[in-house]
PDB file of C-alpha atoms in Angstrom:
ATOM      1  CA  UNK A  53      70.613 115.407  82.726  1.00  0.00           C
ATOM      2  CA  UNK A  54      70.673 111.800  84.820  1.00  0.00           C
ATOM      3  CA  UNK A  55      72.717 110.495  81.618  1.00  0.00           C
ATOM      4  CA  UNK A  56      75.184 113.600  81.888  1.00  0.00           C
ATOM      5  CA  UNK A  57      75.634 113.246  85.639  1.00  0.00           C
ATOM      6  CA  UNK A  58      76.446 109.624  85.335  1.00  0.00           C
ATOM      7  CA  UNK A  59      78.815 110.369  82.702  1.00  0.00           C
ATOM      8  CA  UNK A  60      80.614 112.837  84.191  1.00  0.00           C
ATOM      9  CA  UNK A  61      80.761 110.392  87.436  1.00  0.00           C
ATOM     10  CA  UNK A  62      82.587 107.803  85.110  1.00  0.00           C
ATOM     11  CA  UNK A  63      84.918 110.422  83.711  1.00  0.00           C
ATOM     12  CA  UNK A  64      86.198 111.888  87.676  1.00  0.00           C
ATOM     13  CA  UNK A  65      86.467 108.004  88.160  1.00  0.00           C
ATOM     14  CA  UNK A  66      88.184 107.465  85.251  1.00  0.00           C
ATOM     15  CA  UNK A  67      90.867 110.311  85.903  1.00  0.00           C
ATOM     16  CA  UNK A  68      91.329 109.472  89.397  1.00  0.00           C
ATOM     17  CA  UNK A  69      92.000 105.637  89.103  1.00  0.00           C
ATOM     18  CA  UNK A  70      93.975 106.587  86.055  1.00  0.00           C
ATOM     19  CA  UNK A  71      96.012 109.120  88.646  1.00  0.00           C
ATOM     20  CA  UNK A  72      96.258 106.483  91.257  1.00  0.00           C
ATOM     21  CA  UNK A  73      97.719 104.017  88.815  1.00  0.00           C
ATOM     22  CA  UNK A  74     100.508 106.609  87.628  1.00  0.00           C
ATOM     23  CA  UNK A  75     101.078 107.392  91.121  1.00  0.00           C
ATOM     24  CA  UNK A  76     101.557 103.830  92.235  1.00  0.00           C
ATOM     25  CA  UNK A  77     104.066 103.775  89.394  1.00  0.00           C
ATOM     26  CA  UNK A  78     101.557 100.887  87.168  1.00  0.00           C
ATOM     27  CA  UNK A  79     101.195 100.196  83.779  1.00  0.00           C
ATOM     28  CA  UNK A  80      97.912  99.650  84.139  1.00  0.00           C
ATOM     29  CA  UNK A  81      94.810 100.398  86.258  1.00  0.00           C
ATOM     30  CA  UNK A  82      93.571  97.834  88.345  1.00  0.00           C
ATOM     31  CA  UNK A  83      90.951  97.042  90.855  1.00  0.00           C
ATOM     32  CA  UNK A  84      92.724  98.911  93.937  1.00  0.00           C
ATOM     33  CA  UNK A  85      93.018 102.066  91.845  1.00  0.00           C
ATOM     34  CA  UNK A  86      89.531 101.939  91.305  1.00  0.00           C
ATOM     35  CA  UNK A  87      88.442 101.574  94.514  1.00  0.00           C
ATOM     36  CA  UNK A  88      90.618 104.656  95.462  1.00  0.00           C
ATOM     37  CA  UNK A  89      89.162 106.717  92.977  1.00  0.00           C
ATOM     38  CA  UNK A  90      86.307 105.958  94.145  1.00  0.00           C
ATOM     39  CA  UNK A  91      86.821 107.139  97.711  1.00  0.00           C
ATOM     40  CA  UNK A  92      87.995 110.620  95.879  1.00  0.00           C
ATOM     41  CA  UNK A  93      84.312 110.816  94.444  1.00  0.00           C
ATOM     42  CA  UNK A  94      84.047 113.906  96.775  1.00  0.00           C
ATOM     43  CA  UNK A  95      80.240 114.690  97.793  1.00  0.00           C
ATOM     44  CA  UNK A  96      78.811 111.116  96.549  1.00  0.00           C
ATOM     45  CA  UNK A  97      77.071 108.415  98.715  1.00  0.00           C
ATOM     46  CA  UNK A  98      79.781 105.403  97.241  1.00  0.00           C
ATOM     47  CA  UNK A  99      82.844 107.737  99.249  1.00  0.00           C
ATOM     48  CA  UNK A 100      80.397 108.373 101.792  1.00  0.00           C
ATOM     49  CA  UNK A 101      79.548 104.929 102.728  1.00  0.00           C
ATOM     50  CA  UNK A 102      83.659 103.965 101.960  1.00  0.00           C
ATOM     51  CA  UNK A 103      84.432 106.660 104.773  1.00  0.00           C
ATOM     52  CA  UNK A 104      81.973 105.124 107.189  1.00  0.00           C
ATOM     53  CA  UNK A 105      83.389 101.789 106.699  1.00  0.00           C
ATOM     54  CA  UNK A 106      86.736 103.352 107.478  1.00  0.00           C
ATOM     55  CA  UNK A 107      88.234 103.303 104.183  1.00  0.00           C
ATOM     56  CA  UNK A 108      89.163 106.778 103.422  1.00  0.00           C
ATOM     57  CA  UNK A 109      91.630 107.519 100.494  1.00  0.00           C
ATOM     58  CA  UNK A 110      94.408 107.434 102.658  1.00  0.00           C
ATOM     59  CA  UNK A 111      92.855 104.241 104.676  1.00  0.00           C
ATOM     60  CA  UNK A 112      92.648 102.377 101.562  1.00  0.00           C
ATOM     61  CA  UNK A 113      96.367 103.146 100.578  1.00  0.00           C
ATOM     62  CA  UNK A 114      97.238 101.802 104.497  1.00  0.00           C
ATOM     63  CA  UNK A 115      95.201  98.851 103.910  1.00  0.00           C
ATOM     64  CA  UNK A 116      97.035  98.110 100.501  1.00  0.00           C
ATOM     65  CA  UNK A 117     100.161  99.093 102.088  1.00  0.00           C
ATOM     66  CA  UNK A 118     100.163  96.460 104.695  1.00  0.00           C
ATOM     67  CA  UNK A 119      98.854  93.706 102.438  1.00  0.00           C
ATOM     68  CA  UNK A 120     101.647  94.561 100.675  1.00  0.00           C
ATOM     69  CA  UNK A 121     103.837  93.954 103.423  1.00  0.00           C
ATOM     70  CA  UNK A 122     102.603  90.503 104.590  1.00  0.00           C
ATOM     71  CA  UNK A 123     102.771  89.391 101.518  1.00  0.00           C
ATOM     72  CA  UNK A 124     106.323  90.113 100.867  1.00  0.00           C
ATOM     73  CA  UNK A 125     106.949  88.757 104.677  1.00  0.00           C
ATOM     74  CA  UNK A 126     105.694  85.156 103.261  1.00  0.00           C
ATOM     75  CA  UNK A 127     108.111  85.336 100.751  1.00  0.00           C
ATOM     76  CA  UNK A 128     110.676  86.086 103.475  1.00  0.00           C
ATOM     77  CA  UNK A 129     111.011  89.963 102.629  1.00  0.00           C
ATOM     78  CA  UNK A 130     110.328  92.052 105.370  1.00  0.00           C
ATOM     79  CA  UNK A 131     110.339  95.631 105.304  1.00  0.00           C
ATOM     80  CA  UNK A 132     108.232  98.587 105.444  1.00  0.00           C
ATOM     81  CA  UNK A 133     107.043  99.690 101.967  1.00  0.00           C
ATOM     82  CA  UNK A 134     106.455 103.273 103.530  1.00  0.00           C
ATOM     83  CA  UNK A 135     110.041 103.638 103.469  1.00  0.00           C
ATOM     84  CA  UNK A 136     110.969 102.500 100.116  1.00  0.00           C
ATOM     85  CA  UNK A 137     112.492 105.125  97.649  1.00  0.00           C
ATOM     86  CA  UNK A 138     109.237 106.739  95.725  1.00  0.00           C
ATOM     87  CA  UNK A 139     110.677 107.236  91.977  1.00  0.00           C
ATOM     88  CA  UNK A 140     109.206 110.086  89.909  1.00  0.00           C
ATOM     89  CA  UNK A 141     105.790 109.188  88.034  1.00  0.00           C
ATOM     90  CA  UNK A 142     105.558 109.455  84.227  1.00  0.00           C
ATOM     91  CA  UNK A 143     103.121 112.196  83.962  1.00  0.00           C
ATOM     92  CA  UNK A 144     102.888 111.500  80.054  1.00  0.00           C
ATOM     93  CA  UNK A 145     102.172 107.622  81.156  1.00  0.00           C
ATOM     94  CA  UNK A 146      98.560 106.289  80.636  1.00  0.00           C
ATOM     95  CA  UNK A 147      98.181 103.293  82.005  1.00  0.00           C
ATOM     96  CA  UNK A 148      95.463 100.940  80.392  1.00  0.00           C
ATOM     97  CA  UNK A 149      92.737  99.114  82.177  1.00  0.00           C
ATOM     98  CA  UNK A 150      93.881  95.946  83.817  1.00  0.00           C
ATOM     99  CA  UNK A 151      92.728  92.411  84.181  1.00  0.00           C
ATOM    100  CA  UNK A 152      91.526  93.220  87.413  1.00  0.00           C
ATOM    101  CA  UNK A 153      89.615  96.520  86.623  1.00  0.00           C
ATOM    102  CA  UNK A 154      88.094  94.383  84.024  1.00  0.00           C
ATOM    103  CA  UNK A 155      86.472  92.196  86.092  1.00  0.00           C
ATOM    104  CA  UNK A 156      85.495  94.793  88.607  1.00  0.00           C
ATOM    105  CA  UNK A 157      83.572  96.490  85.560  1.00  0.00           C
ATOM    106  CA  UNK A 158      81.953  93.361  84.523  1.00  0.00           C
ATOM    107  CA  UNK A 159      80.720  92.685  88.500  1.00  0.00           C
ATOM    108  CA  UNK A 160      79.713  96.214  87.910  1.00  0.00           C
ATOM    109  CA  UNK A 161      77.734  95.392  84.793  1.00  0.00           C
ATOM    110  CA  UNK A 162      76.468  92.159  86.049  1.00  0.00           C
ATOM    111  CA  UNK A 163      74.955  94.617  89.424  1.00  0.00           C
ATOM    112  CA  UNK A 164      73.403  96.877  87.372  1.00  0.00           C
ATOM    113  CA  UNK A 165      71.423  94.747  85.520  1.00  0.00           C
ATOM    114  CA  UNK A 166      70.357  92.517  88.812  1.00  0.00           C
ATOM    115  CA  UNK A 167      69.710  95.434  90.923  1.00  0.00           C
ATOM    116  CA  UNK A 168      67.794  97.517  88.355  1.00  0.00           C
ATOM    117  CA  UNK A 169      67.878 101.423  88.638  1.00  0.00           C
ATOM    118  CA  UNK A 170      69.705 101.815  84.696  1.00  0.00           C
ATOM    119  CA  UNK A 171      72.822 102.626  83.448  1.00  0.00           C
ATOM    120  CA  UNK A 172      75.863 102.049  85.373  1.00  0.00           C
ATOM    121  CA  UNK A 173      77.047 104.366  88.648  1.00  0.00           C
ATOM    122  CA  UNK A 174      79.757 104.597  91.545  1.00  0.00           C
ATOM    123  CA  UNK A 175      77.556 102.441  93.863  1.00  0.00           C
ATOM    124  CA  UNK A 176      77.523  99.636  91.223  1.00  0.00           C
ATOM    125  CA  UNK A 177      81.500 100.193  90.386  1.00  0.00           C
ATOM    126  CA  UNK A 178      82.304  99.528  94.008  1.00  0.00           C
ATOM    127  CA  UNK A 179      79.885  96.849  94.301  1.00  0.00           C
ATOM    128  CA  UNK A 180      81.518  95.429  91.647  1.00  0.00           C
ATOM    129  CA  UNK A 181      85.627  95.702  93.257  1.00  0.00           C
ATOM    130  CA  UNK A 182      83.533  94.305  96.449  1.00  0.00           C
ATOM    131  CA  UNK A 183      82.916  91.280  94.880  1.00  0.00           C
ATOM    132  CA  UNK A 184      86.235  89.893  94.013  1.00  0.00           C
ATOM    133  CA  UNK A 185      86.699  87.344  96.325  1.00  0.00           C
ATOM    134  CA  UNK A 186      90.187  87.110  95.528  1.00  0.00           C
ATOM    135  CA  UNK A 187      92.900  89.737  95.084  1.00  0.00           C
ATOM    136  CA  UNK A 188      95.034  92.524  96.706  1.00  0.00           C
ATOM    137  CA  UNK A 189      91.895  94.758  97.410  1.00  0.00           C
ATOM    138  CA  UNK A 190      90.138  91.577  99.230  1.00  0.00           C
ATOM    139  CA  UNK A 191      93.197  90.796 101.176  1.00  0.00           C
ATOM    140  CA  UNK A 192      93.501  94.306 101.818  1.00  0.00           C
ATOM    141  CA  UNK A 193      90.005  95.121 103.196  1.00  0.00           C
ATOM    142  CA  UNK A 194      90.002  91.927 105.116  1.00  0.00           C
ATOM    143  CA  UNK A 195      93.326  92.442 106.685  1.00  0.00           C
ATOM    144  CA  UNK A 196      92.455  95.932 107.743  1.00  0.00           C
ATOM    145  CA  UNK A 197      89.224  94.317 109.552  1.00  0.00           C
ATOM    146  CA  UNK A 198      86.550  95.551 106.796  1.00  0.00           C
ATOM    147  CA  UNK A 199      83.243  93.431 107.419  1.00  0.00           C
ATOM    148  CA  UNK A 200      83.385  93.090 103.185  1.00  0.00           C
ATOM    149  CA  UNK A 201      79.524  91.642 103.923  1.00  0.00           C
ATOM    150  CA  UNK A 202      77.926  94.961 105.792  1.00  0.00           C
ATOM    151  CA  UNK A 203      79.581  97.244 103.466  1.00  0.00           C
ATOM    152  CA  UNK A 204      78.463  95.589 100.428  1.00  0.00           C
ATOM    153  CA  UNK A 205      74.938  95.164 101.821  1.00  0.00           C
ATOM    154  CA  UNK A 206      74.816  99.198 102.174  1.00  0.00           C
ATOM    155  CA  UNK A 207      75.938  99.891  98.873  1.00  0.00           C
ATOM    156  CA  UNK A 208      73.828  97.736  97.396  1.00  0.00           C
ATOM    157  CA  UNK A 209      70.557  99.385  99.278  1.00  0.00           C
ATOM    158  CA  UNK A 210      72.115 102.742  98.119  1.00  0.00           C
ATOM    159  CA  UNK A 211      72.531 101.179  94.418  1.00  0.00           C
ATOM    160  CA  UNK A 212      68.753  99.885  94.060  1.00  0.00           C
ATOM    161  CA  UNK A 213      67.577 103.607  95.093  1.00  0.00           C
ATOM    162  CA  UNK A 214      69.375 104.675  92.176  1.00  0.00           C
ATOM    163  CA  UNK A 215      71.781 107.087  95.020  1.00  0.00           C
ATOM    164  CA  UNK A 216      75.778 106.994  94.245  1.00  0.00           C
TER     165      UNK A 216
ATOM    166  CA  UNK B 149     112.953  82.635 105.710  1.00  0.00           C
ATOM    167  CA  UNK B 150     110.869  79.749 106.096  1.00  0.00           C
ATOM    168  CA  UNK B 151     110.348  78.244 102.442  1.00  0.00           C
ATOM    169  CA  UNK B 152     108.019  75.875 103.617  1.00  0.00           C
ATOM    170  CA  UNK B 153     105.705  78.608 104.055  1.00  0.00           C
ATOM    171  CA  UNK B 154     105.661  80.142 100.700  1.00  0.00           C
ATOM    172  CA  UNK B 155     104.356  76.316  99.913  1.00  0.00           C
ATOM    173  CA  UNK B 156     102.224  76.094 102.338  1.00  0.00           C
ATOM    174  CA  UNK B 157      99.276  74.002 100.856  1.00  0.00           C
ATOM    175  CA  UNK B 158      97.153  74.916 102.793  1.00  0.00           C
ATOM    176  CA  UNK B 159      97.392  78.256 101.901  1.00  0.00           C
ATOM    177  CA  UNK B 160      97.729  78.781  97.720  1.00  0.00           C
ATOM    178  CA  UNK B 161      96.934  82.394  97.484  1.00  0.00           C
ATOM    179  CA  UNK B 162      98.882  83.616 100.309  1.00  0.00           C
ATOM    180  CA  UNK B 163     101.746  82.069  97.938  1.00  0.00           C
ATOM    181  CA  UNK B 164     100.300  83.654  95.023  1.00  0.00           C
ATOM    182  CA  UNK B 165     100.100  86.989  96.526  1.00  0.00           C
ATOM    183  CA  UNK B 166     103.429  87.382  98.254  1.00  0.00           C
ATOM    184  CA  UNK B 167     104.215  86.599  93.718  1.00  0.00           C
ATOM    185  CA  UNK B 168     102.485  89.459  93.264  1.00  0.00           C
ATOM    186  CA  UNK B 169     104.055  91.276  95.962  1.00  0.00           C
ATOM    187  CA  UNK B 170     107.316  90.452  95.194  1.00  0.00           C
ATOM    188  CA  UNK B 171     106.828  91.534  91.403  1.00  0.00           C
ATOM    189  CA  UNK B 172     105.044  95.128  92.753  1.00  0.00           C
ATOM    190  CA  UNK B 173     108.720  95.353  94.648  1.00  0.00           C
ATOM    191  CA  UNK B 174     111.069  94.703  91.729  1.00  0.00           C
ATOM    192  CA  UNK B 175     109.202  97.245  89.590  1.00  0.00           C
ATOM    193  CA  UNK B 176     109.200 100.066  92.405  1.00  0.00           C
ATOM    194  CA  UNK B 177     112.910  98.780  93.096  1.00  0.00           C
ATOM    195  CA  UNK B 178     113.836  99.396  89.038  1.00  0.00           C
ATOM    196  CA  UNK B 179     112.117 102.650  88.808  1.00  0.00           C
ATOM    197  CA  UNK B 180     114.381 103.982  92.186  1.00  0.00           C
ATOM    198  CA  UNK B 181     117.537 102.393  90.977  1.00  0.00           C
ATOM    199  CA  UNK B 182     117.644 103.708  87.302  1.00  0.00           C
ATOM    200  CA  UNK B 183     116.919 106.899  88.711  1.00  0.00           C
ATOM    201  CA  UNK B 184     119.354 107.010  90.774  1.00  0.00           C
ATOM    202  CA  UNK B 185     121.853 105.567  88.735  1.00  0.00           C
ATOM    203  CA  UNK B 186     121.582 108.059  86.024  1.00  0.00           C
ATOM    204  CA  UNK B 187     121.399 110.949  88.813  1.00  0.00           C
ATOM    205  CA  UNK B 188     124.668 109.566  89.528  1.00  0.00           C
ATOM    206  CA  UNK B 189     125.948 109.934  86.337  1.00  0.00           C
ATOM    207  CA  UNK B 190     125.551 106.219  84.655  1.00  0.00           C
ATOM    208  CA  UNK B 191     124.826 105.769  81.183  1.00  0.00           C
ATOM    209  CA  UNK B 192     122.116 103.988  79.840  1.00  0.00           C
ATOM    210  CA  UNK B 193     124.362 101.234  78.284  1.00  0.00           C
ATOM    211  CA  UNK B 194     125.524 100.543  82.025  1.00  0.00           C
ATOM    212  CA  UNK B 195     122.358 100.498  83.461  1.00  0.00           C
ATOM    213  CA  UNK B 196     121.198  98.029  80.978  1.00  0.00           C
ATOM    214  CA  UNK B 197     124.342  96.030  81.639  1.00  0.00           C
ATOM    215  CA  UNK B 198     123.351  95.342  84.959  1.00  0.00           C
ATOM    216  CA  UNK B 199     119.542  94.633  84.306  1.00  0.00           C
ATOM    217  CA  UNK B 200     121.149  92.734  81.718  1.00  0.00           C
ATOM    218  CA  UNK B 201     118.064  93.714  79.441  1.00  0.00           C
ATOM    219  CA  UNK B 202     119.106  96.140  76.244  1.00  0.00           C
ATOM    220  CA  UNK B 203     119.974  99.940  76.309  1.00  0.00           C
ATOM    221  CA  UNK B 204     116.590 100.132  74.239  1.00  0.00           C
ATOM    222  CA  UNK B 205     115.023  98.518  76.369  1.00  0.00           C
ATOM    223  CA  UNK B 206     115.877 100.207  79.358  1.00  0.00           C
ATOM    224  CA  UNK B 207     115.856 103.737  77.526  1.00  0.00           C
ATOM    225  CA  UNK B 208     111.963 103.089  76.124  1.00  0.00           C
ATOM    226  CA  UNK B 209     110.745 102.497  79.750  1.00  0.00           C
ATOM    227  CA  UNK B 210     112.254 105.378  81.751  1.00  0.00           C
ATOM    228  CA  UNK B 211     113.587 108.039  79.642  1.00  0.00           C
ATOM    229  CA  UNK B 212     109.911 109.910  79.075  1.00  0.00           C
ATOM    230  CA  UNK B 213     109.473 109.680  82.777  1.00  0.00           C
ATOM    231  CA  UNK B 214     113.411 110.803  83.812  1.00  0.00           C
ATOM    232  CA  UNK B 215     113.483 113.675  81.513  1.00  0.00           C
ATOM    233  CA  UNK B 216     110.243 114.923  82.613  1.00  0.00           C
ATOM    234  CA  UNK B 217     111.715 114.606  86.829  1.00  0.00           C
ATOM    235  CA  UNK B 218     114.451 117.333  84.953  1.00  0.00           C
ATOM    236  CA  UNK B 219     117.032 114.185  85.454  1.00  0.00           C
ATOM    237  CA  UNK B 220     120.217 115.240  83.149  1.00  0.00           C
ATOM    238  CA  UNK B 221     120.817 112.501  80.988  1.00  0.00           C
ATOM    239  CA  UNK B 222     124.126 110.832  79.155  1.00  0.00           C
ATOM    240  CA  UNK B 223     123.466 110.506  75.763  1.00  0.00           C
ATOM    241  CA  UNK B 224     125.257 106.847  75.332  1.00  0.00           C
TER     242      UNK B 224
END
């Protein structure tokens, strides 16, 4: 039953970073289409704690929004990404996992195994895209004013009691 | 625009993102602008023109997703 749960958990996650990457218009999934999905994990403790942190779905795609525009500002580009044209997704598209989602899923792997509590689950996932010290999603989260630290402390707790 | 900044030592991966940035732009830009091209009317063999890329090229990454947004299409 615990083994069916957790895969089902891993399949939602799957589908909704896959959906986040096709709506973002990527090729591939990567770390900040992860960590949306797993915002969308409705009724589990990883969105739960996310929420209380202030990153909500739609405060995630903010956050990435704005890193998005100071980055472009440093190359000199300055505009306001909300208002670019959106082009129609490829619903037949499936974008593959990306360098970044790989090494999200092997922070994941390597939290797992140091925190105990078995096979793999959403706490461990987003402990594992909170421990990129480098990236969009760390810009992101530390542009929006995320305390990266706190939140990472809480999902851990929730990871060793086994609750995603 | 201050080019110093985008090599600011100090600062590598604020240079290295804004790389990244740029590159999330021109992709969001090419999906828009072939759309709208051929929902103007262009053929693919212009469009490619301008991207100077070929009209496979362009045709293998956007037809599946135009003809499922119901955009009519020129065959050449």
């Amino acid at each position: 039953m615990q083994t069916n749960q957790a895969k089902d958990v891993r399949a939602v996650l799957v589908r909704h970073a896959r959906r986040a990457a096709q709506l973002d218009g990527s090729s591939t999934i990567e770390a900040e289409h992860v960590l949306l999905g797993l915002a969308e994990l409705e009724g589990s403790t990883t969105a739960r704690l996310l929420a209380e942190a202030g990153l909500s779905r739609d405060e995630i795609k903010a956050a990435l929004d704005r890193e998005w525009e100071q980055s472009l500002a440093v190359a000199g580009v300055r505009i306001e990404v909300g208002q670019l044209p959106t082009p129609s997704p490829d619903p037949a598209r499936r974008p593959r996992i990306g360098e970044s989602a790989m090494r999200s899923l092997k922070r994941a792997m390597d939290n797992a195994s140091a925190l105990g509590g078995g096979r793999i689950g959403a706490a461990h996932m987003l402990l594992g895209v909170l421990d990129a010290k480098l990236g969009r999603v760390a810009r992101a989260l530390d542009l929006a004013g995320i305390d990266r630290a706190a939140l990472r402390a809480r999902v851990a707790t929730a990871a060793e009691q086994g609750d995603h | 625009m201050e080019i110093a900044q985008v090599a600011d030592p100090a600062d590598p991966g604020a240079g290295l993102a804004a790389v990244v940035a740029l590159r999330r732009l021109a992709d969001r830009l090419e999906d828009s602008q072939v759309e709208q091209a051929m929902r103007a009317g262009w053929s693919w063999s212009e469009v490619a023109e301008v991207l100077g890329v070929t009209r496979q090229a362009v045709h293998k990454k956007h037809a599946r997703r135009l003809i499922a947004a119901g955009v009519a299409l020129r065959r050449r």
